[in-house]
Amino acid sequence: MKLYVYFIVLTGLILLTVTGCCNIPYNIHPASTKNQSRCEAIMSNLAKNDPNSKLTWFDAKVIGVEGKGWTDTEGYYERVPAKAKGILTNAALNYGKHSSGLYVRFVTDSNTISARWKLRNKELSMFHMTAVGVSGLDLYVHDNNTWRLVGIGRPLQFPVNECVLAGDIIPGTYEYILYLPLYNTVEQLEIGVDPGSMFAKASKQTVKPIVFYGSSIVQGACASRPGMSHVAILGRRMNRPTINFALAGNALMEPEVADLLCELDPAVYVLDAVPNCHVGCLNANFEKFVVKIRSAHPDTPLIFFEEICYPNEFHTLQKPTQNDNITFLKLFKQLQDKGVKNIYYITSKDFIGTDGEAFVDLIHPTDLGFMRMADALEPVLKRAIKKE
Amino acid sequence: MKLYVYFIVLTGLILLTVTGCCNIPYNIHPASTKNQSRCEAIMSNLAKNDPNSKLTWFDAKVIGVEGKGWTDTEGYYERVPAKAKGILTNAALNYGKHSSGLYVRFVTDSNTISARWKLRNKELSMFHMTAVGVSGLDLYVHDNNTWRLVGIGRPLQFPVNECVLAGDIIPGTYEYILYLPLYNTVEQLEIGVDPGSMFAKASKQTVKPIVFYGSSIVQGACASRPGMSHVAILGRRMNRPTINFALAGNALMEPEVADLLCELDPAVYVLDAVPNCHVGCLNANFEKFVVKIRSAHPDTPLIFFEEICYPNEFHTLQKPTQNDNITFLKLFKQLQDKGVKNIYYITSKDFIGTDGEAFVDLIHPTDLGFMRMADALEPVLKRAIKKE
């Protein structure tokens, strides 16, 4: 009899290890609590002991941050690989170390969800971007086959903030995405839930990611909160992992960057570097950049964004983006003429409109702009990925 | 002969005084420079002497700020009348003294337009609102029968900022609107133009204004810049003056506030106080508030906004806005039953949508939200004003 119990326990432990235990199916419904007790027990062992808090805290590393193209980053909540230190300029590295595009996906039945996060940079906001967008958190829940905002993390001080992201939740087990700051770096992140709650890593997304490369806009300037960059919006809409390899102000399409991007294996590349890479840069780098990616990934769709046209150009003698886009379109057509397949081009007019209302300054979109960008990119992504 | 010259000069001076000289027709086209020399000469006399600047600076008071319901305000760039000091609470007064909804309309042919403004409060931004929105400036130009963004004033320091709003402008004479900060108070404002440029007050708008009364949302939280509150957007779209009498957090529909609003003579009142005035407040104040306004303005349309539904209410046990809106709709229908005419009701679903994406936190709209609010309100305004 004792041997019989031993085998049951052993088999259970093996199954737990093999299945990953907490990989709960993607669509969690409030009534779906079948995995609750198993996951609760296991995750509870990984909870941090905090006698000063009424909540049970988990280091987000326990479930793992997503949206990283490389695991070997200098800081855990950074995007660029450690080896990029000798490759990228310091300016590019600086932005590449921001947590933009990183997110944590978890499942819990807690009535309350809190977060405690430590920031690296004391500049909590920018003159044209809120502290929530620059240094805050953003929580979405999967509900009725869509993702919906349920709370934000307010960065009110430096370096550590703690706040309730969501409370008074309708009882049930839900899957959440927690987005990390767009223009700051998280040093440490903990998620707090009610004692005794289930807390588990969400099931792995098995489809290939969408990789974004680009300028400050792709990094998320100036979304009001981390979940409102077009990268985040489209990750939700497409139900796909996203990797944000934006390097604000430094998206110059250098061959070394192409080499890094080639290491990834995405469903599609979205390339939006022209706001940084102007005529000279385009002529020098663009074709080589594409050739490198095409050599490594012959069939992966490449979607190109034209440079976003400044909303005041109708009123100024100089049209800074005009020459860039003429050159860019010419180079794009040359690619087509050379038989490069699976490439797409989205005009500024199509993705940001022409009314000028979608900018906070004369360069960066607001949430209104990012929504327009997502609306324009979504059908192209669907076409590109379907074709693939 | 000398007497003849004397009469010509005298007649000219009389004409200048009677016509107001610089009331240039509303639609200014680049080629329209017929009033240039007259206005240049006259305004030049009012320019400030600033030997340290290459520009010619004008105090905005010279042409006058617009969007004020009362001229007798304590500070020039405030909205509430001085007498409100004994009527409103200190909290309400505090917000009523912010410059939200104030704007300067001018005409110039300058190649460059700069601004220098002094702020009262050192909190340049809020955690969920950019410094540009809280403390900055926003410049639009009238172009091709619409208004378009051409520049912003970046508030990078306290108390005085100076920056170029627009430069390298295509030669021509244009009409501009300069919007003032939404959550700070301007103490002083100067506009700088190229020496020798024409600088004039834009022609008076002769139609009645739209008066807005409401909470922090109506005051503009959390537009990315001053021109993106729905009040500003609709002022541009409707080509009408707007008066923003929002009192963030303090829109409680007290009888004293109704008395103040009755002093105005608008084309329409837009009333959006339910985010602050909940069930008890509504039951106590709403009907009396409307009766007072109706007594003073029997035919002026009243447009009511339902309380904006929090984007996370689908996920929480408590639905804070639900009871408010049930009560509000009941009271609104009672007005209809009593035969009160020309009243309109806009639901939260209709003005902000149900996807939850248009908020920066769980209460305040972003530019995406304000655009939705403007889109929803515009046809109702047009119907209401046409009917009137």
PDB file of N, CA and C in Angstrom, chain A residues 127-132 140-141 143 148-152 154 156 167-171 174 176 224-225 228 236 311-312 314-319 354 356-357 359-362 366-368 371, chain B residues 127-132 140-141 143 148-152 154 156 167-171 174 176 224-225 228 236 311-312 314-319 354 356-357 359-362 366-368 371:
ATOM      1  N   PHE A 127       8.989  65.674 -21.100  1.00  0.00           N
ATOM      2  CA  PHE A 127       8.092  66.833 -21.204  1.00  0.00           C
ATOM      3  C   PHE A 127       6.861  66.513 -22.046  1.00  0.00           C
ATOM      4  N   HIS A 128       7.008  65.547 -22.965  1.00  0.00           N
ATOM      5  CA  HIS A 128       5.903  65.236 -23.871  1.00  0.00           C
ATOM      6  C   HIS A 128       5.329  63.842 -23.633  1.00  0.00           C
ATOM      7  N   MET A 129       5.731  63.218 -22.514  1.00  0.00           N
ATOM      8  CA  MET A 129       5.282  61.843 -22.265  1.00  0.00           C
ATOM      9  C   MET A 129       5.038  61.665 -20.775  1.00  0.00           C
ATOM     10  N   THR A 130       3.930  61.032 -20.441  1.00  0.00           N
ATOM     11  CA  THR A 130       3.539  60.890 -19.038  1.00  0.00           C
ATOM     12  C   THR A 130       4.494  59.970 -18.279  1.00  0.00           C
ATOM     13  N   ALA A 131       4.500  60.121 -16.966  1.00  0.00           N
ATOM     14  CA  ALA A 131       5.277  59.218 -16.118  1.00  0.00           C
ATOM     15  C   ALA A 131       4.760  57.787 -16.245  1.00  0.00           C
ATOM     16  N   VAL A 132       3.451  57.639 -16.423  1.00  0.00           N
ATOM     17  CA  VAL A 132       2.902  56.280 -16.584  1.00  0.00           C
ATOM     18  C   VAL A 132       3.505  55.613 -17.816  1.00  0.00           C
ATOM     19  N   TYR A 140      -3.521  44.458 -18.301  1.00  0.00           N
ATOM     20  CA  TYR A 140      -4.678  44.057 -19.116  1.00  0.00           C
ATOM     21  C   TYR A 140      -5.115  42.658 -18.706  1.00  0.00           C
ATOM     22  N   VAL A 141      -6.408  42.391 -18.872  1.00  0.00           N
ATOM     23  CA  VAL A 141      -6.928  41.050 -18.606  1.00  0.00           C
ATOM     24  C   VAL A 141      -7.547  40.503 -19.889  1.00  0.00           C
ATOM     25  N   ASP A 143     -10.456  38.887 -21.573  1.00  0.00           N
ATOM     26  CA  ASP A 143     -11.878  38.834 -21.240  1.00  0.00           C
ATOM     27  C   ASP A 143     -12.691  38.730 -22.514  1.00  0.00           C
ATOM     28  N   ARG A 148      -8.381  43.669 -22.191  1.00  0.00           N
ATOM     29  CA  ARG A 148      -8.932  44.945 -21.726  1.00  0.00           C
ATOM     30  C   ARG A 148      -8.141  45.499 -20.549  1.00  0.00           C
ATOM     31  N   LEU A 149      -8.007  46.813 -20.556  1.00  0.00           N
ATOM     32  CA  LEU A 149      -7.311  47.520 -19.478  1.00  0.00           C
ATOM     33  C   LEU A 149      -8.016  47.323 -18.139  1.00  0.00           C
ATOM     34  N   VAL A 150      -7.247  46.973 -17.107  1.00  0.00           N
ATOM     35  CA  VAL A 150      -7.852  46.916 -15.772  1.00  0.00           C
ATOM     36  C   VAL A 150      -7.097  47.743 -14.735  1.00  0.00           C
ATOM     37  N   GLY A 151      -5.884  48.184 -15.042  1.00  0.00           N
ATOM     38  CA  GLY A 151      -5.191  48.992 -14.045  1.00  0.00           C
ATOM     39  C   GLY A 151      -3.835  49.467 -14.517  1.00  0.00           C
ATOM     40  N   ILE A 152      -3.347  50.506 -13.857  1.00  0.00           N
ATOM     41  CA  ILE A 152      -2.015  51.020 -14.179  1.00  0.00           C
ATOM     42  C   ILE A 152      -1.173  51.096 -12.912  1.00  0.00           C
ATOM     43  N   ARG A 154       1.270  53.507 -11.087  1.00  0.00           N
ATOM     44  CA  ARG A 154       1.653  54.928 -11.095  1.00  0.00           C
ATOM     45  C   ARG A 154       3.054  55.110 -10.543  1.00  0.00           C
ATOM     46  N   LEU A 156       5.208  57.295  -8.868  1.00  0.00           N
ATOM     47  CA  LEU A 156       5.124  58.581  -8.174  1.00  0.00           C
ATOM     48  C   LEU A 156       6.440  58.987  -7.536  1.00  0.00           C
ATOM     49  N   GLY A 167      -8.229  45.773  -8.010  1.00  0.00           N
ATOM     50  CA  GLY A 167      -8.812  45.231  -6.784  1.00  0.00           C
ATOM     51  C   GLY A 167     -10.293  44.994  -6.980  1.00  0.00           C
ATOM     52  N   ASP A 168     -10.911  44.384  -5.990  1.00  0.00           N
ATOM     53  CA  ASP A 168     -12.361  44.166  -6.023  1.00  0.00           C
ATOM     54  C   ASP A 168     -12.770  43.372  -7.265  1.00  0.00           C
ATOM     55  N   ILE A 169     -11.907  42.426  -7.643  1.00  0.00           N
ATOM     56  CA  ILE A 169     -12.113  41.703  -8.905  1.00  0.00           C
ATOM     57  C   ILE A 169     -13.233  40.677  -8.762  1.00  0.00           C
ATOM     58  N   ILE A 170     -14.049  40.558  -9.780  1.00  0.00           N
ATOM     59  CA  ILE A 170     -15.104  39.536  -9.799  1.00  0.00           C
ATOM     60  C   ILE A 170     -14.438  38.164  -9.661  1.00  0.00           C
ATOM     61  N   PRO A 171     -14.887  37.336  -8.693  1.00  0.00           N
ATOM     62  CA  PRO A 171     -14.207  36.061  -8.468  1.00  0.00           C
ATOM     63  C   PRO A 171     -14.067  35.250  -9.755  1.00  0.00           C
ATOM     64  N   TYR A 174      -8.186  34.416 -14.049  1.00  0.00           N
ATOM     65  CA  TYR A 174      -8.012  35.208 -15.265  1.00  0.00           C
ATOM     66  C   TYR A 174      -6.550  35.233 -15.697  1.00  0.00           C
ATOM     67  N   TYR A 176      -3.614  37.586 -17.278  1.00  0.00           N
ATOM     68  CA  TYR A 176      -3.264  39.009 -17.337  1.00  0.00           C
ATOM     69  C   TYR A 176      -1.977  39.221 -18.139  1.00  0.00           C
ATOM     70  N   SER A 224       0.564  57.097 -23.764  1.00  0.00           N
ATOM     71  CA  SER A 224       0.235  57.577 -22.419  1.00  0.00           C
ATOM     72  C   SER A 224       0.542  56.524 -21.361  1.00  0.00           C
ATOM     73  N   ARG A 225       0.537  55.250 -21.794  1.00  0.00           N
ATOM     74  CA  ARG A 225       0.881  54.153 -20.882  1.00  0.00           C
ATOM     75  C   ARG A 225       1.473  53.019 -21.712  1.00  0.00           C
ATOM     76  N   MET A 228      -0.214  51.124 -24.671  1.00  0.00           N
ATOM     77  CA  MET A 228      -0.781  51.850 -25.803  1.00  0.00           C
ATOM     78  C   MET A 228       0.207  52.137 -26.922  1.00  0.00           C
ATOM     79  N   ARG A 236      -1.683  42.352 -28.580  1.00  0.00           N
ATOM     80  CA  ARG A 236      -2.987  41.919 -28.052  1.00  0.00           C
ATOM     81  C   ARG A 236      -3.928  41.508 -29.179  1.00  0.00           C
ATOM     82  N   PRO A 311       3.513  66.986 -38.811  1.00  0.00           N
ATOM     83  CA  PRO A 311       2.197  67.596 -39.037  1.00  0.00           C
ATOM     84  C   PRO A 311       2.256  69.054 -39.476  1.00  0.00           C
ATOM     85  N   ASN A 312       3.421  69.698 -39.309  1.00  0.00           N
ATOM     86  CA  ASN A 312       3.516  71.126 -39.673  1.00  0.00           C
ATOM     87  C   ASN A 312       4.168  71.349 -41.032  1.00  0.00           C
ATOM     88  N   PHE A 314       3.109  71.167 -43.978  1.00  0.00           N
ATOM     89  CA  PHE A 314       2.290  71.917 -44.938  1.00  0.00           C
ATOM     90  C   PHE A 314       2.520  73.422 -44.789  1.00  0.00           C
ATOM     91  N   HIS A 315       3.104  73.819 -43.653  1.00  0.00           N
ATOM     92  CA  HIS A 315       3.203  75.240 -43.298  1.00  0.00           C
ATOM     93  C   HIS A 315       4.646  75.748 -43.330  1.00  0.00           C
ATOM     94  N   THR A 316       5.600  74.853 -43.578  1.00  0.00           N
ATOM     95  CA  THR A 316       7.012  75.255 -43.542  1.00  0.00           C
ATOM     96  C   THR A 316       7.652  75.135 -44.922  1.00  0.00           C
ATOM     97  N   LEU A 317       8.659  75.961 -45.141  1.00  0.00           N
ATOM     98  CA  LEU A 317       9.365  75.913 -46.427  1.00  0.00           C
ATOM     99  C   LEU A 317      10.096  74.583 -46.587  1.00  0.00           C
ATOM    100  N   GLN A 318      10.797  74.186 -45.557  1.00  0.00           N
ATOM    101  CA  GLN A 318      11.490  72.903 -45.600  1.00  0.00           C
ATOM    102  C   GLN A 318      10.498  71.781 -45.297  1.00  0.00           C
ATOM    103  N   LYS A 319      10.643  70.665 -45.998  1.00  0.00           N
ATOM    104  CA  LYS A 319       9.802  69.484 -45.748  1.00  0.00           C
ATOM    105  C   LYS A 319      10.745  68.345 -45.366  1.00  0.00           C
ATOM    106  N   THR A 354      -3.747  62.672 -42.076  1.00  0.00           N
ATOM    107  CA  THR A 354      -3.183  63.936 -42.557  1.00  0.00           C
ATOM    108  C   THR A 354      -3.723  65.138 -41.782  1.00  0.00           C
ATOM    109  N   GLY A 356      -3.003  65.920 -38.665  1.00  0.00           N
ATOM    110  CA  GLY A 356      -2.016  66.434 -37.713  1.00  0.00           C
ATOM    111  C   GLY A 356      -2.437  66.319 -36.258  1.00  0.00           C
ATOM    112  N   GLU A 357      -3.592  65.744 -35.981  1.00  0.00           N
ATOM    113  CA  GLU A 357      -4.104  65.719 -34.608  1.00  0.00           C
ATOM    114  C   GLU A 357      -3.505  64.603 -33.757  1.00  0.00           C
ATOM    115  N   PHE A 359      -0.448  63.823 -32.950  1.00  0.00           N
ATOM    116  CA  PHE A 359       0.902  64.043 -32.427  1.00  0.00           C
ATOM    117  C   PHE A 359       0.850  64.820 -31.116  1.00  0.00           C
ATOM    118  N   VAL A 360       1.836  64.568 -30.250  1.00  0.00           N
ATOM    119  CA  VAL A 360       1.961  65.405 -29.057  1.00  0.00           C
ATOM    120  C   VAL A 360       2.870  66.588 -29.357  1.00  0.00           C
ATOM    121  N   ASP A 361       3.882  66.350 -30.188  1.00  0.00           N
ATOM    122  CA  ASP A 361       4.765  67.437 -30.611  1.00  0.00           C
ATOM    123  C   ASP A 361       4.676  67.449 -32.137  1.00  0.00           C
ATOM    124  N   LEU A 362       5.762  67.589 -32.809  1.00  0.00           N
ATOM    125  CA  LEU A 362       5.683  67.569 -34.269  1.00  0.00           C
ATOM    126  C   LEU A 362       6.274  66.281 -34.817  1.00  0.00           C
ATOM    127  N   THR A 366       0.564  60.346 -30.251  1.00  0.00           N
ATOM    128  CA  THR A 366      -0.107  60.098 -28.973  1.00  0.00           C
ATOM    129  C   THR A 366      -0.827  58.748 -29.079  1.00  0.00           C
ATOM    130  N   ASP A 367      -1.628  58.423 -28.081  1.00  0.00           N
ATOM    131  CA  ASP A 367      -2.439  57.198 -28.160  1.00  0.00           C
ATOM    132  C   ASP A 367      -3.327  57.218 -29.400  1.00  0.00           C
ATOM    133  N   LEU A 368      -3.797  58.412 -29.760  1.00  0.00           N
ATOM    134  CA  LEU A 368      -4.603  58.533 -30.979  1.00  0.00           C
ATOM    135  C   LEU A 368      -3.779  58.100 -32.187  1.00  0.00           C
ATOM    136  N   MET A 371      -3.077  54.288 -32.084  1.00  0.00           N
ATOM    137  CA  MET A 371      -4.260  53.523 -32.479  1.00  0.00           C
ATOM    138  C   MET A 371      -4.390  53.529 -34.002  1.00  0.00           C
TER     139      MET A 371
ATOM    140  N   PHE B 127       1.349  62.846 -12.977  1.00  0.00           N
ATOM    141  CA  PHE B 127       1.866  61.508 -13.291  1.00  0.00           C
ATOM    142  C   PHE B 127       1.213  60.926 -14.541  1.00  0.00           C
ATOM    143  N   HIS B 128      -0.024  61.381 -14.829  1.00  0.00           N
ATOM    144  CA  HIS B 128      -0.759  60.819 -15.958  1.00  0.00           C
ATOM    145  C   HIS B 128      -0.984  61.839 -17.069  1.00  0.00           C
ATOM    146  N   MET B 129      -0.281  62.974 -16.979  1.00  0.00           N
ATOM    147  CA  MET B 129      -0.508  64.034 -17.965  1.00  0.00           C
ATOM    148  C   MET B 129       0.817  64.723 -18.268  1.00  0.00           C
ATOM    149  N   THR B 130       1.072  64.955 -19.536  1.00  0.00           N
ATOM    150  CA  THR B 130       2.356  65.521 -19.953  1.00  0.00           C
ATOM    151  C   THR B 130       2.510  66.967 -19.486  1.00  0.00           C
ATOM    152  N   ALA B 131       3.756  67.406 -19.412  1.00  0.00           N
ATOM    153  CA  ALA B 131       4.028  68.807 -19.102  1.00  0.00           C
ATOM    154  C   ALA B 131       3.451  69.719 -20.183  1.00  0.00           C
ATOM    155  N   VAL B 132       3.469  69.263 -21.427  1.00  0.00           N
ATOM    156  CA  VAL B 132       2.903  70.091 -22.504  1.00  0.00           C
ATOM    157  C   VAL B 132       1.419  70.338 -22.249  1.00  0.00           C
ATOM    158  N   TYR B 140      -2.047  76.517 -33.384  1.00  0.00           N
ATOM    159  CA  TYR B 140      -2.729  76.047 -34.598  1.00  0.00           C
ATOM    160  C   TYR B 140      -2.819  77.199 -35.594  1.00  0.00           C
ATOM    161  N   VAL B 141      -2.840  76.839 -36.868  1.00  0.00           N
ATOM    162  CA  VAL B 141      -3.022  77.844 -37.917  1.00  0.00           C
ATOM    163  C   VAL B 141      -4.280  77.510 -38.710  1.00  0.00           C
ATOM    164  N   ASP B 143      -5.898  76.970 -42.028  1.00  0.00           N
ATOM    165  CA  ASP B 143      -5.352  76.613 -43.333  1.00  0.00           C
ATOM    166  C   ASP B 143      -6.395  75.839 -44.113  1.00  0.00           C
ATOM    167  N   ARG B 148      -4.978  73.606 -38.108  1.00  0.00           N
ATOM    168  CA  ARG B 148      -3.964  72.548 -38.061  1.00  0.00           C
ATOM    169  C   ARG B 148      -2.834  72.911 -37.103  1.00  0.00           C
ATOM    170  N   LEU B 149      -2.352  71.887 -36.417  1.00  0.00           N
ATOM    171  CA  LEU B 149      -1.231  72.040 -35.479  1.00  0.00           C
ATOM    172  C   LEU B 149       0.031  72.502 -36.205  1.00  0.00           C
ATOM    173  N   VAL B 150       0.683  73.525 -35.665  1.00  0.00           N
ATOM    174  CA  VAL B 150       1.980  73.911 -36.232  1.00  0.00           C
ATOM    175  C   VAL B 150       3.094  73.978 -35.196  1.00  0.00           C
ATOM    176  N   GLY B 151       2.769  73.947 -33.918  1.00  0.00           N
ATOM    177  CA  GLY B 151       3.861  73.978 -32.950  1.00  0.00           C
ATOM    178  C   GLY B 151       3.370  73.915 -31.519  1.00  0.00           C
ATOM    179  N   ILE B 152       4.279  73.552 -30.633  1.00  0.00           N
ATOM    180  CA  ILE B 152       3.938  73.517 -29.207  1.00  0.00           C
ATOM    181  C   ILE B 152       4.963  74.321 -28.417  1.00  0.00           C
ATOM    182  N   ARG B 154       7.099  74.071 -25.172  1.00  0.00           N
ATOM    183  CA  ARG B 154       7.570  73.060 -24.218  1.00  0.00           C
ATOM    184  C   ARG B 154       7.879  73.695 -22.868  1.00  0.00           C
ATOM    185  N   LEU B 156       9.839  73.466 -19.992  1.00  0.00           N
ATOM    186  CA  LEU B 156      10.985  72.684 -19.520  1.00  0.00           C
ATOM    187  C   LEU B 156      11.477  73.138 -18.157  1.00  0.00           C
ATOM    188  N   GLY B 167       8.615  78.024 -37.077  1.00  0.00           N
ATOM    189  CA  GLY B 167       9.616  78.762 -37.834  1.00  0.00           C
ATOM    190  C   GLY B 167       9.623  78.298 -39.275  1.00  0.00           C
ATOM    191  N   ASP B 168      10.408  78.996 -40.095  1.00  0.00           N
ATOM    192  CA  ASP B 168      10.554  78.587 -41.499  1.00  0.00           C
ATOM    193  C   ASP B 168       9.199  78.542 -42.204  1.00  0.00           C
ATOM    194  N   ILE B 169       8.332  79.482 -41.837  1.00  0.00           N
ATOM    195  CA  ILE B 169       6.944  79.458 -42.329  1.00  0.00           C
ATOM    196  C   ILE B 169       6.884  79.925 -43.781  1.00  0.00           C
ATOM    197  N   ILE B 170       6.069  79.274 -44.574  1.00  0.00           N
ATOM    198  CA  ILE B 170       5.849  79.691 -45.963  1.00  0.00           C
ATOM    199  C   ILE B 170       5.318  81.126 -45.945  1.00  0.00           C
ATOM    200  N   PRO B 171       5.953  82.040 -46.712  1.00  0.00           N
ATOM    201  CA  PRO B 171       5.536  83.443 -46.644  1.00  0.00           C
ATOM    202  C   PRO B 171       4.033  83.609 -46.863  1.00  0.00           C
ATOM    203  N   TYR B 174      -1.247  84.724 -41.909  1.00  0.00           N
ATOM    204  CA  TYR B 174      -2.074  83.629 -41.406  1.00  0.00           C
ATOM    205  C   TYR B 174      -2.728  84.002 -40.078  1.00  0.00           C
ATOM    206  N   TYR B 176      -3.769  82.536 -36.399  1.00  0.00           N
ATOM    207  CA  TYR B 176      -3.344  81.478 -35.481  1.00  0.00           C
ATOM    208  C   TYR B 176      -4.222  81.465 -34.231  1.00  0.00           C
ATOM    209  N   SER B 224      -2.831  65.432 -24.259  1.00  0.00           N
ATOM    210  CA  SER B 224      -1.369  65.498 -24.362  1.00  0.00           C
ATOM    211  C   SER B 224      -0.887  66.932 -24.531  1.00  0.00           C
ATOM    212  N   ARG B 225      -1.755  67.767 -25.077  1.00  0.00           N
ATOM    213  CA  ARG B 225      -1.431  69.197 -25.243  1.00  0.00           C
ATOM    214  C   ARG B 225      -2.732  69.992 -25.196  1.00  0.00           C
ATOM    215  N   MET B 228      -5.830  69.626 -27.522  1.00  0.00           N
ATOM    216  CA  MET B 228      -6.469  68.329 -27.727  1.00  0.00           C
ATOM    217  C   MET B 228      -7.556  67.994 -26.714  1.00  0.00           C
ATOM    218  N   ARG B 236     -12.490  74.533 -32.611  1.00  0.00           N
ATOM    219  CA  ARG B 236     -11.940  74.611 -33.978  1.00  0.00           C
ATOM    220  C   ARG B 236     -12.947  74.099 -35.005  1.00  0.00           C
ATOM    221  N   PRO B 311     -13.131  52.059 -17.349  1.00  0.00           N
ATOM    222  CA  PRO B 311     -12.860  50.954 -18.281  1.00  0.00           C
ATOM    223  C   PRO B 311     -12.712  49.601 -17.596  1.00  0.00           C
ATOM    224  N   ASN B 312     -12.524  49.592 -16.274  1.00  0.00           N
ATOM    225  CA  ASN B 312     -12.319  48.309 -15.581  1.00  0.00           C
ATOM    226  C   ASN B 312     -13.581  47.792 -14.895  1.00  0.00           C
ATOM    227  N   PHE B 314     -16.118  46.279 -15.925  1.00  0.00           N
ATOM    228  CA  PHE B 314     -16.548  44.935 -16.336  1.00  0.00           C
ATOM    229  C   PHE B 314     -15.865  43.863 -15.485  1.00  0.00           C
ATOM    230  N   HIS B 315     -14.794  44.253 -14.792  1.00  0.00           N
ATOM    231  CA  HIS B 315     -13.941  43.283 -14.097  1.00  0.00           C
ATOM    232  C   HIS B 315     -14.031  43.410 -12.578  1.00  0.00           C
ATOM    233  N   THR B 316     -14.780  44.402 -12.096  1.00  0.00           N
ATOM    234  CA  THR B 316     -14.843  44.634 -10.650  1.00  0.00           C
ATOM    235  C   THR B 316     -16.258  44.395 -10.120  1.00  0.00           C
ATOM    236  N   LEU B 317     -16.320  44.015  -8.859  1.00  0.00           N
ATOM    237  CA  LEU B 317     -17.628  43.778  -8.240  1.00  0.00           C
ATOM    238  C   LEU B 317     -18.414  45.082  -8.143  1.00  0.00           C
ATOM    239  N   GLN B 318     -17.773  46.120  -7.672  1.00  0.00           N
ATOM    240  CA  GLN B 318     -18.429  47.420  -7.596  1.00  0.00           C
ATOM    241  C   GLN B 318     -18.411  48.077  -8.977  1.00  0.00           C
ATOM    242  N   LYS B 319     -19.502  48.741  -9.328  1.00  0.00           N
ATOM    243  CA  LYS B 319     -19.585  49.489 -10.597  1.00  0.00           C
ATOM    244  C   LYS B 319     -19.846  50.946 -10.229  1.00  0.00           C
ATOM    245  N   THR B 354     -16.437  51.371 -25.757  1.00  0.00           N
ATOM    246  CA  THR B 354     -16.481  50.350 -24.707  1.00  0.00           C
ATOM    247  C   THR B 354     -15.218  49.497 -24.677  1.00  0.00           C
ATOM    248  N   GLY B 356     -12.226  50.473 -23.693  1.00  0.00           N
ATOM    249  CA  GLY B 356     -11.345  50.842 -22.584  1.00  0.00           C
ATOM    250  C   GLY B 356      -9.997  51.390 -23.015  1.00  0.00           C
ATOM    251  N   GLU B 357      -9.756  51.538 -24.301  1.00  0.00           N
ATOM    252  CA  GLU B 357      -8.429  51.945 -24.779  1.00  0.00           C
ATOM    253  C   GLU B 357      -8.202  53.452 -24.717  1.00  0.00           C
ATOM    254  N   PHE B 359      -8.347  55.626 -22.290  1.00  0.00           N
ATOM    255  CA  PHE B 359      -8.032  56.191 -20.975  1.00  0.00           C
ATOM    256  C   PHE B 359      -6.536  56.095 -20.691  1.00  0.00           C
ATOM    257  N   VAL B 360      -6.031  57.060 -19.906  1.00  0.00           N
ATOM    258  CA  VAL B 360      -4.653  56.932 -19.434  1.00  0.00           C
ATOM    259  C   VAL B 360      -4.629  56.190 -18.101  1.00  0.00           C
ATOM    260  N   ASP B 361      -5.656  56.412 -17.302  1.00  0.00           N
ATOM    261  CA  ASP B 361      -5.777  55.685 -16.031  1.00  0.00           C
ATOM    262  C   ASP B 361      -7.134  54.986 -16.100  1.00  0.00           C
ATOM    263  N   LEU B 362      -7.880  55.008 -15.074  1.00  0.00           N
ATOM    264  CA  LEU B 362      -9.195  54.377 -15.153  1.00  0.00           C
ATOM    265  C   LEU B 362     -10.302  55.425 -15.162  1.00  0.00           C
ATOM    266  N   THR B 366      -7.443  60.010 -22.862  1.00  0.00           N
ATOM    267  CA  THR B 366      -6.260  60.497 -23.584  1.00  0.00           C
ATOM    268  C   THR B 366      -6.746  61.269 -24.813  1.00  0.00           C
ATOM    269  N   ASP B 367      -5.819  61.659 -25.671  1.00  0.00           N
ATOM    270  CA  ASP B 367      -6.216  62.309 -26.926  1.00  0.00           C
ATOM    271  C   ASP B 367      -7.170  61.417 -27.717  1.00  0.00           C
ATOM    272  N   LEU B 368      -6.944  60.109 -27.638  1.00  0.00           N
ATOM    273  CA  LEU B 368      -7.854  59.173 -28.310  1.00  0.00           C
ATOM    274  C   LEU B 368      -9.263  59.329 -27.751  1.00  0.00           C
ATOM    275  N   MET B 371     -10.782  62.754 -28.748  1.00  0.00           N
ATOM    276  CA  MET B 371     -11.220  62.748 -30.143  1.00  0.00           C
ATOM    277  C   MET B 371     -12.565  62.036 -30.259  1.00  0.00           C
TER     278      MET B 371
END
